[in-house]
CSV table of C-alpha atoms and ligand atoms in Angstrom, one decimal:
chain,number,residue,atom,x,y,z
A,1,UNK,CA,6.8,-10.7,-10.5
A,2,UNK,CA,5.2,-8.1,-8.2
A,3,UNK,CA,4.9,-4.7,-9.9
A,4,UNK,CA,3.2,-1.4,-8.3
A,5,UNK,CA,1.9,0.6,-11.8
A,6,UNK,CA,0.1,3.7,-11.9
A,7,UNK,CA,-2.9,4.9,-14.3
A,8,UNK,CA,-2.8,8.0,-15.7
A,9,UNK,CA,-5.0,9.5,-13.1
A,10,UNK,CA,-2.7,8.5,-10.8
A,11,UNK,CA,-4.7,5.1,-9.3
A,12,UNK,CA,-2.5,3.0,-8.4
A,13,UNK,CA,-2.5,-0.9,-8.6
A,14,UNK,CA,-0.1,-4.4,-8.0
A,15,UNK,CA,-0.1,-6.8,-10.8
A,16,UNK,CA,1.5,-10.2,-9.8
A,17,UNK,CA,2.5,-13.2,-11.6
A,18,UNK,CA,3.8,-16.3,-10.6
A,19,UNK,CA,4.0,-19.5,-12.3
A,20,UNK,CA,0.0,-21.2,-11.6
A,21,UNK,CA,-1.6,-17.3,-11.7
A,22,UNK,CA,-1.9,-13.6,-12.5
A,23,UNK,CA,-3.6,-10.3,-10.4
A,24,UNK,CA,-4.0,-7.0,-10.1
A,25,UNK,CA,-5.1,-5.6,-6.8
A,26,UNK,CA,-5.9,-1.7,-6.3
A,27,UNK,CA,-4.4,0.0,-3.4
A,28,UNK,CA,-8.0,1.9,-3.0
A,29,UNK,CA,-9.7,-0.4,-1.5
A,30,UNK,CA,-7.3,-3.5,-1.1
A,31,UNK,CA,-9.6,-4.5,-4.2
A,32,UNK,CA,-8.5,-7.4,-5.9
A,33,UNK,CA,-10.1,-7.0,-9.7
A,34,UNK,CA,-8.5,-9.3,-11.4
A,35,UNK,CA,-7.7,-13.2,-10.5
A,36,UNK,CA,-6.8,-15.6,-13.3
A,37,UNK,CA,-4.8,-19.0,-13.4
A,38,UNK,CA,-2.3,-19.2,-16.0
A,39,UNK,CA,-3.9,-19.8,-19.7
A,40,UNK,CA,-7.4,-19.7,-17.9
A,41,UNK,CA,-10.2,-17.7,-17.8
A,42,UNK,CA,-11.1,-14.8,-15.3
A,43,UNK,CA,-12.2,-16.1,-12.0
A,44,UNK,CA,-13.7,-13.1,-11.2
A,45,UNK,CA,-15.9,-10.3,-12.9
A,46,UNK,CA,-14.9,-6.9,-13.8
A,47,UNK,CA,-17.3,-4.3,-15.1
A,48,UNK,CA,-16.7,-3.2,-18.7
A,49,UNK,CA,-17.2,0.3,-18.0
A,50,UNK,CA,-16.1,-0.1,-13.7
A,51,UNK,CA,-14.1,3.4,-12.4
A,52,UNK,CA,-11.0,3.6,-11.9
A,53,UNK,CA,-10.4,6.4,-9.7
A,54,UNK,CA,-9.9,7.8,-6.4
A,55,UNK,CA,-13.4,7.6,-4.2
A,56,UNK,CA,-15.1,5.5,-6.7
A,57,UNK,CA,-15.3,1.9,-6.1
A,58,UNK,CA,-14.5,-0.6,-8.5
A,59,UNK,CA,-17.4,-2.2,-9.6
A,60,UNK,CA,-16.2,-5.9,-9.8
A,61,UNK,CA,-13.7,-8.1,-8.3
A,62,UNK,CA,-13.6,-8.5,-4.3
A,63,UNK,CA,-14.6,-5.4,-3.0
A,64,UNK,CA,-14.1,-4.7,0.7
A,65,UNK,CA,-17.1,-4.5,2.8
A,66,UNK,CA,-15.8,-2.7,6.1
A,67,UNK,CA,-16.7,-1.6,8.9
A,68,UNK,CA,-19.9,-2.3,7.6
A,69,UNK,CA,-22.1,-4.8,5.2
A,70,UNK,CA,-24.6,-2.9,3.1
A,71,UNK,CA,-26.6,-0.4,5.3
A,72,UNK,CA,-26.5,-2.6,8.9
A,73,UNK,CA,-24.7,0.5,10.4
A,74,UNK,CA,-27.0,3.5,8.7
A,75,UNK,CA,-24.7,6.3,9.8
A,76,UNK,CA,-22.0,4.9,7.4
A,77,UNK,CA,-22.0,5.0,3.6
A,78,UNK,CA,-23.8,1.9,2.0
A,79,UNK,CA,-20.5,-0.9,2.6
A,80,UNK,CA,-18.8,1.3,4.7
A,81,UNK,CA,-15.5,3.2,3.5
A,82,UNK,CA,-12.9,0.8,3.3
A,83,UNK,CA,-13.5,0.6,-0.9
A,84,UNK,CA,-13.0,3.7,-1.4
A,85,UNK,CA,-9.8,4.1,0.9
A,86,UNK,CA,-6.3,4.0,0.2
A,87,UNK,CA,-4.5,1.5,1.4
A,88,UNK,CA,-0.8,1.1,1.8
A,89,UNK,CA,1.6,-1.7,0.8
A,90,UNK,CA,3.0,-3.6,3.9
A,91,UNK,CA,4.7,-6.2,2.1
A,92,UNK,CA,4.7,-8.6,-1.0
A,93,UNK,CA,6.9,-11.6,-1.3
A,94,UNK,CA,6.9,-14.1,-3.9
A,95,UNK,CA,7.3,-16.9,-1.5
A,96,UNK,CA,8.2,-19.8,-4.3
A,97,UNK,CA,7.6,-20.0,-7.8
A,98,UNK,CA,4.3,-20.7,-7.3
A,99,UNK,CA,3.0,-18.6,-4.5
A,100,UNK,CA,3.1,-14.7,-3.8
A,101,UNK,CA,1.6,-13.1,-1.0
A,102,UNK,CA,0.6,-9.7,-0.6
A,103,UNK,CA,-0.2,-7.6,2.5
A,104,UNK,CA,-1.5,-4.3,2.4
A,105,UNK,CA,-3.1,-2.1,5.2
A,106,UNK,CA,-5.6,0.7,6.3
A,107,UNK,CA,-5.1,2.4,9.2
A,108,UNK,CA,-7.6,4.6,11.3
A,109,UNK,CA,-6.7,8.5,10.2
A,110,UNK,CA,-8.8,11.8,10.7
A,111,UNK,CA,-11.3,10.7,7.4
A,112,UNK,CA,-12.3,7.8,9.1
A,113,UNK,CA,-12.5,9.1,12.5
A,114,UNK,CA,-15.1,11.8,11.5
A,115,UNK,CA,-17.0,9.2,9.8
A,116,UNK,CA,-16.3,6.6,12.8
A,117,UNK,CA,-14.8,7.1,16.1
A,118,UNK,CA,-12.5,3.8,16.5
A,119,UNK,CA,-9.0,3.8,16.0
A,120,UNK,CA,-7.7,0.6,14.0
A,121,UNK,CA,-5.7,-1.5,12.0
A,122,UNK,CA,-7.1,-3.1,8.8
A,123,UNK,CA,-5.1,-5.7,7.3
A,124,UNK,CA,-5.7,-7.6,4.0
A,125,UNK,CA,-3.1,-10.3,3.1
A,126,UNK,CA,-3.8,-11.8,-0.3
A,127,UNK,CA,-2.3,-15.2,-1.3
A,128,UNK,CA,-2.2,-15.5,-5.1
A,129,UNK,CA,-1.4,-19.4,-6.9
A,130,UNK,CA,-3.6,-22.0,-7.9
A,131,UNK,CA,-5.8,-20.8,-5.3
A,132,UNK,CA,-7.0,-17.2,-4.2
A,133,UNK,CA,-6.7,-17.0,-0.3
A,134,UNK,CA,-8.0,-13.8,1.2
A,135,UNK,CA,-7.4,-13.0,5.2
A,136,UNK,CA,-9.0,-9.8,6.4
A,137,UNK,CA,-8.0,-8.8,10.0
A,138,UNK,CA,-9.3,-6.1,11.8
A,139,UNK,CA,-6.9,-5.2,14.7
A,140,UNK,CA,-8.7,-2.8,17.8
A,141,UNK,CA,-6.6,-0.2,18.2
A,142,UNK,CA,-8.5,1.8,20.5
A,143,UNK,CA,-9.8,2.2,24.0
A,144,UNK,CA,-13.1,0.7,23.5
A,145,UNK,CA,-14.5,-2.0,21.8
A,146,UNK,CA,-16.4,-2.0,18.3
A,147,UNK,CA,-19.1,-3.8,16.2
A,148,UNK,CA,-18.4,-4.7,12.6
A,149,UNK,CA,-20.3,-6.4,9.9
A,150,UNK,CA,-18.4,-7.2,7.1
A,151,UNK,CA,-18.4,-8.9,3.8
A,152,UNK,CA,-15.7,-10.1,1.4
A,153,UNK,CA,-17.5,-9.5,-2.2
A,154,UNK,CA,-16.8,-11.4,-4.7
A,155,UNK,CA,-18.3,-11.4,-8.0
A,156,UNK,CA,-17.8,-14.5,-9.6
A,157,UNK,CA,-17.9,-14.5,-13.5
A,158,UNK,CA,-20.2,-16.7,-15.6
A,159,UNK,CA,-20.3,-18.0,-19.0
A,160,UNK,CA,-24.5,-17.1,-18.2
A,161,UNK,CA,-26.6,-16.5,-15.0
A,162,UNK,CA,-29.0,-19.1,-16.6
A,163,UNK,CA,-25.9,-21.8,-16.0
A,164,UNK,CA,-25.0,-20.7,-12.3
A,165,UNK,CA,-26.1,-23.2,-9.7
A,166,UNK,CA,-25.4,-22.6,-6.1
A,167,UNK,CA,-25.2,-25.1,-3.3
A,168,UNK,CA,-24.7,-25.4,0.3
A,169,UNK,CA,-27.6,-23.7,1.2
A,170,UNK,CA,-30.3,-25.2,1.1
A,171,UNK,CA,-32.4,-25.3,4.6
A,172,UNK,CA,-30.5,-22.5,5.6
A,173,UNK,CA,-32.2,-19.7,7.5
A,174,UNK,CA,-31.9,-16.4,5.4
A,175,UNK,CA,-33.0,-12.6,5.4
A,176,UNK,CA,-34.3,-11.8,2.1
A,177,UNK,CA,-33.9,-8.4,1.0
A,178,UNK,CA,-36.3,-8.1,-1.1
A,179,UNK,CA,-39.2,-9.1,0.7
A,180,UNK,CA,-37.8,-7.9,3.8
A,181,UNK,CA,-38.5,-11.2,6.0
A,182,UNK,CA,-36.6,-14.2,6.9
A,183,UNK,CA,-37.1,-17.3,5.5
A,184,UNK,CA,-35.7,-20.7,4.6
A,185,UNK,CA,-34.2,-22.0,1.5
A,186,UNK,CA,-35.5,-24.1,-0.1
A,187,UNK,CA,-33.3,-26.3,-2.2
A,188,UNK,CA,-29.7,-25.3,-4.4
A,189,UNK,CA,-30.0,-21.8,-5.6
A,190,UNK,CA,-30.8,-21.1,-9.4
A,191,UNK,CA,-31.3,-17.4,-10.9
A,192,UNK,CA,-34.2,-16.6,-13.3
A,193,UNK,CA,-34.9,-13.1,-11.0
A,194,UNK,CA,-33.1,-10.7,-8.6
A,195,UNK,CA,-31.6,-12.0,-6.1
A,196,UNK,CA,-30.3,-10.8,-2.5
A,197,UNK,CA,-30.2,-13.1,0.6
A,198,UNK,CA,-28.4,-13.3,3.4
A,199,UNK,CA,-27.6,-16.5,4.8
A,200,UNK,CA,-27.0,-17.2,8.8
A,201,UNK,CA,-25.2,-20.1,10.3
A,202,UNK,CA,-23.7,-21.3,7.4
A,203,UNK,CA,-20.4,-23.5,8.6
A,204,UNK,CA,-20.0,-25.2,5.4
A,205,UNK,CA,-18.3,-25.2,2.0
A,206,UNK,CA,-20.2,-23.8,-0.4
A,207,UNK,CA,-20.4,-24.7,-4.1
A,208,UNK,CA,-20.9,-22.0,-7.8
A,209,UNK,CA,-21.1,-24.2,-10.4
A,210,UNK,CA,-21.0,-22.7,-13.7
A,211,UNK,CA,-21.4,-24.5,-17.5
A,212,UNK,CA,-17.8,-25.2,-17.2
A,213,UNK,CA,-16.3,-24.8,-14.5
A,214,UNK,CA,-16.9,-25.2,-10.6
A,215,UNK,CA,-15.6,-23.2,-7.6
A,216,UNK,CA,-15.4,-24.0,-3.9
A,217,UNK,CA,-15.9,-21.1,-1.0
A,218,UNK,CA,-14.2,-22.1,2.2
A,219,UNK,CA,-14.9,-19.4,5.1
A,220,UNK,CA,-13.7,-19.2,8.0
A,221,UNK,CA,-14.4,-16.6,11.0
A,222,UNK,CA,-17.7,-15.9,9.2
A,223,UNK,CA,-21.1,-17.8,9.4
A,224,UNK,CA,-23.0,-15.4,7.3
A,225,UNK,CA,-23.1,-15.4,3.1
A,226,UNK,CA,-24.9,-13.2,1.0
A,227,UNK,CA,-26.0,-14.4,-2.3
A,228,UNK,CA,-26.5,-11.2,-5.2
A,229,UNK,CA,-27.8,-11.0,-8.7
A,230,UNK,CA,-29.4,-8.1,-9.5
A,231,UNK,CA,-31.4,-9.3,-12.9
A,232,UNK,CA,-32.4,-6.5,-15.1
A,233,UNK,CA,-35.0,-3.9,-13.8
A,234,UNK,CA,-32.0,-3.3,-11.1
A,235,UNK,CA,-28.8,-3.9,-12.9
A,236,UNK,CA,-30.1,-0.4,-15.4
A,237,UNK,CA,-30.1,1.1,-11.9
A,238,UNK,CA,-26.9,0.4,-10.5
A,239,UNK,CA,-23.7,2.7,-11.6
A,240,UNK,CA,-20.9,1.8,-13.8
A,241,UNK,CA,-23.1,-1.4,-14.8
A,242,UNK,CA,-23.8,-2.0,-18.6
A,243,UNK,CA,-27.6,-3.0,-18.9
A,244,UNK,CA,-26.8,-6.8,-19.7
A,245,UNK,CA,-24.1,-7.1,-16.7
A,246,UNK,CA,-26.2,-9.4,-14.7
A,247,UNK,CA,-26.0,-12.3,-17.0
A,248,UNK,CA,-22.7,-12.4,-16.6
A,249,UNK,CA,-22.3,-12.7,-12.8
A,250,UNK,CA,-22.9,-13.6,-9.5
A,251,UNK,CA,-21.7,-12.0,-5.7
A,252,UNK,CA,-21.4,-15.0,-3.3
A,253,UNK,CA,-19.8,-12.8,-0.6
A,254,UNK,CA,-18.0,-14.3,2.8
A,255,UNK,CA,-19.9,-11.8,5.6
A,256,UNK,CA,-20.1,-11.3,9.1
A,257,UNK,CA,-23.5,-9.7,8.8
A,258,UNK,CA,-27.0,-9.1,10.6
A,259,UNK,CA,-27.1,-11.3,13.4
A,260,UNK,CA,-23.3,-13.1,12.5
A,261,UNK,CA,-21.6,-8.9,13.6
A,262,UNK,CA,-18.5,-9.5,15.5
A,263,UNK,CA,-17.4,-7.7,18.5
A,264,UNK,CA,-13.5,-6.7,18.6
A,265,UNK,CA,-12.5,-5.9,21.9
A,266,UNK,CA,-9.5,-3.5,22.6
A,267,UNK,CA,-6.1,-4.8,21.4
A,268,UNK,CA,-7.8,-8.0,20.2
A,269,UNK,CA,-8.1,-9.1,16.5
A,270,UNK,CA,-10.5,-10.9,14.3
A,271,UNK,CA,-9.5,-12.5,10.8
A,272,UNK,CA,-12.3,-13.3,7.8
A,273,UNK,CA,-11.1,-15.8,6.1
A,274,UNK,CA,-11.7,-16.6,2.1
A,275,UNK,CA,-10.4,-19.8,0.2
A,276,UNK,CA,-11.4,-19.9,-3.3
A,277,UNK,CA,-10.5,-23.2,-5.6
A,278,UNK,CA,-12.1,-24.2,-8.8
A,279,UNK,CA,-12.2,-26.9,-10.9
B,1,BG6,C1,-24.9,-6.6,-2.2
B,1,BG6,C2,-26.3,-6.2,-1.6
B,1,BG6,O1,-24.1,-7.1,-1.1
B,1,BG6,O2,-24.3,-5.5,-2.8
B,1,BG6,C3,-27.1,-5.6,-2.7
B,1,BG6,O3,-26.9,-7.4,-1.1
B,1,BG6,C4,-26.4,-4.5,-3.4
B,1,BG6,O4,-28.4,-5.2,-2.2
B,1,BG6,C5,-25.0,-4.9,-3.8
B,1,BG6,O5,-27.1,-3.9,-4.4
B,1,BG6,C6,-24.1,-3.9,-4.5
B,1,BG6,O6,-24.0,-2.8,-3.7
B,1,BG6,P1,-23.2,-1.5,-4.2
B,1,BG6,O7,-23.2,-0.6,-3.0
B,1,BG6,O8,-21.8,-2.0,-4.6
B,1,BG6,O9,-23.9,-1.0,-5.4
């Protein structure tokens, strides 16, 4: 089942089921904000008190970090503007009982131009089943090429931050946001304070476990992975956050940022790819 329903407010959203999984993916955005297999648990987190409406980005779920990852291009908003843009629906096919697959696209228009002078062609295809497969191309449509940092978002839900171990990265270079400077981890990643790295040159799989469960990050096209929790002092800061939120979560997101930017040339493509398995 693929349906397209409507909020009152008029946000709009697909909610899919098939046989292994359910989820609902806002055409704002592309943003995928909700991701469950059948009679499980929610992959991913969603903010109790998240917005739903036009301009406001979810807060939860995969949002769409594009043209930009956080602030590495300062003349565009924070993540650049692809959350809080409408995309439309290309196509959605429920390719066997077990698989649908989703495509939706943003295209370069007078908004974006003003707030970046490239034409192109975003395209987000979403595989939904036992797995959640997530292939972000960004096609050059214009005359000259273009720098993009990027990030695929995902908060990850937690039975508790103090369970959350990640792995993968230890020994890996990183930029620490916090301090400011680059460094190198040392050992598998637990949370007992805020939290934000970015990782370089990471070609490997990466591992969340959680008390119960544990999921696997496959990326492709991307060797950079930022690692987010924002602990207390910062989660009372942040919008549409309750003040205990960061217990409950972790970002692990699939980038192309800092030093890992990619350079799209005209009429050439490049494709972020995120696999996501748990077991
Ligand atoms: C992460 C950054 O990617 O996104 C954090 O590393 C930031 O520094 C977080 O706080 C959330 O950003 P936003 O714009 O969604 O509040």
């Amino acid at each position: 089942m693929i349906e397209l329903k409507k909020l009152s407010n008029g946000f709009e959203y697909l909610e899919i089921q098939n046989d292994f999984a359910t989820a609902k993916i806002a055409l704002q955005g592309a943003h995928i904000f909700e991701y469950k297999r059948s009679g499980e648990d929610d992959l991913l987190w969603l903010s109790e008190v998240s917005d739903f409406e036009r301009g406001k980005a979810i807060r939860g779920g995969v949002p769409i970090c594009w043209p930009a990852f956080g602030l590495n291009n300062p003349e565009l908003p924070q993540h650049g503007f692809a959350r809080t843009s409408l995309f439309e629906l290309v196509s959605s096919s429920e390719i066997d009982a077990e698989t649908t697959e989703v495509k939706l696209r943003l295209t370069h228009s007078e908004d974006t131009l003003k707030l970046w002078n490239y034409k192109f062609e975003l395209v987000f295809k979403v595989t939904i089943s036992d797995k959640l497969t997530m292939e972000l191309t960004t096609i050059n449509r214009d005359e000259k090429g273009f720098k993009l940092t990027q990030a695929l978002h995902s908060y990850f839900k937690l039975s508790d931050i103090s369970n959350a171990v990640v792995k993968g990265l230890d020994k890996k270079l990183c930029f620490d946001a916090l301090t400011d400077g680059n460094g190198i981890q040392n050992g598998d990643i637990t949370f007992n304070q805020e939290f934000d790295r970015v990782f370089q040159k990471v070609e490997n799989e990466l591992i969340l476990k959680d008390r119960d469960k544990t999921i696997k990050i496959d990326n492709k096209g991307s060797s950079s992975v930022v690692v987010w929790n924002p602990w207390i002092d910062k989660c009372k800061r942040m919008s549409a956050m309750k003040d205990e939120a960061y217990r409950e979560f972790v970002c692990i997101e699939s980038a192309n940022a800092f030093e890992d930017f990619v350079i799209v040339k005209p009429q050439k493509k490049h494709t972020l790819k995120a696999t996501i398995e748990f077991f």
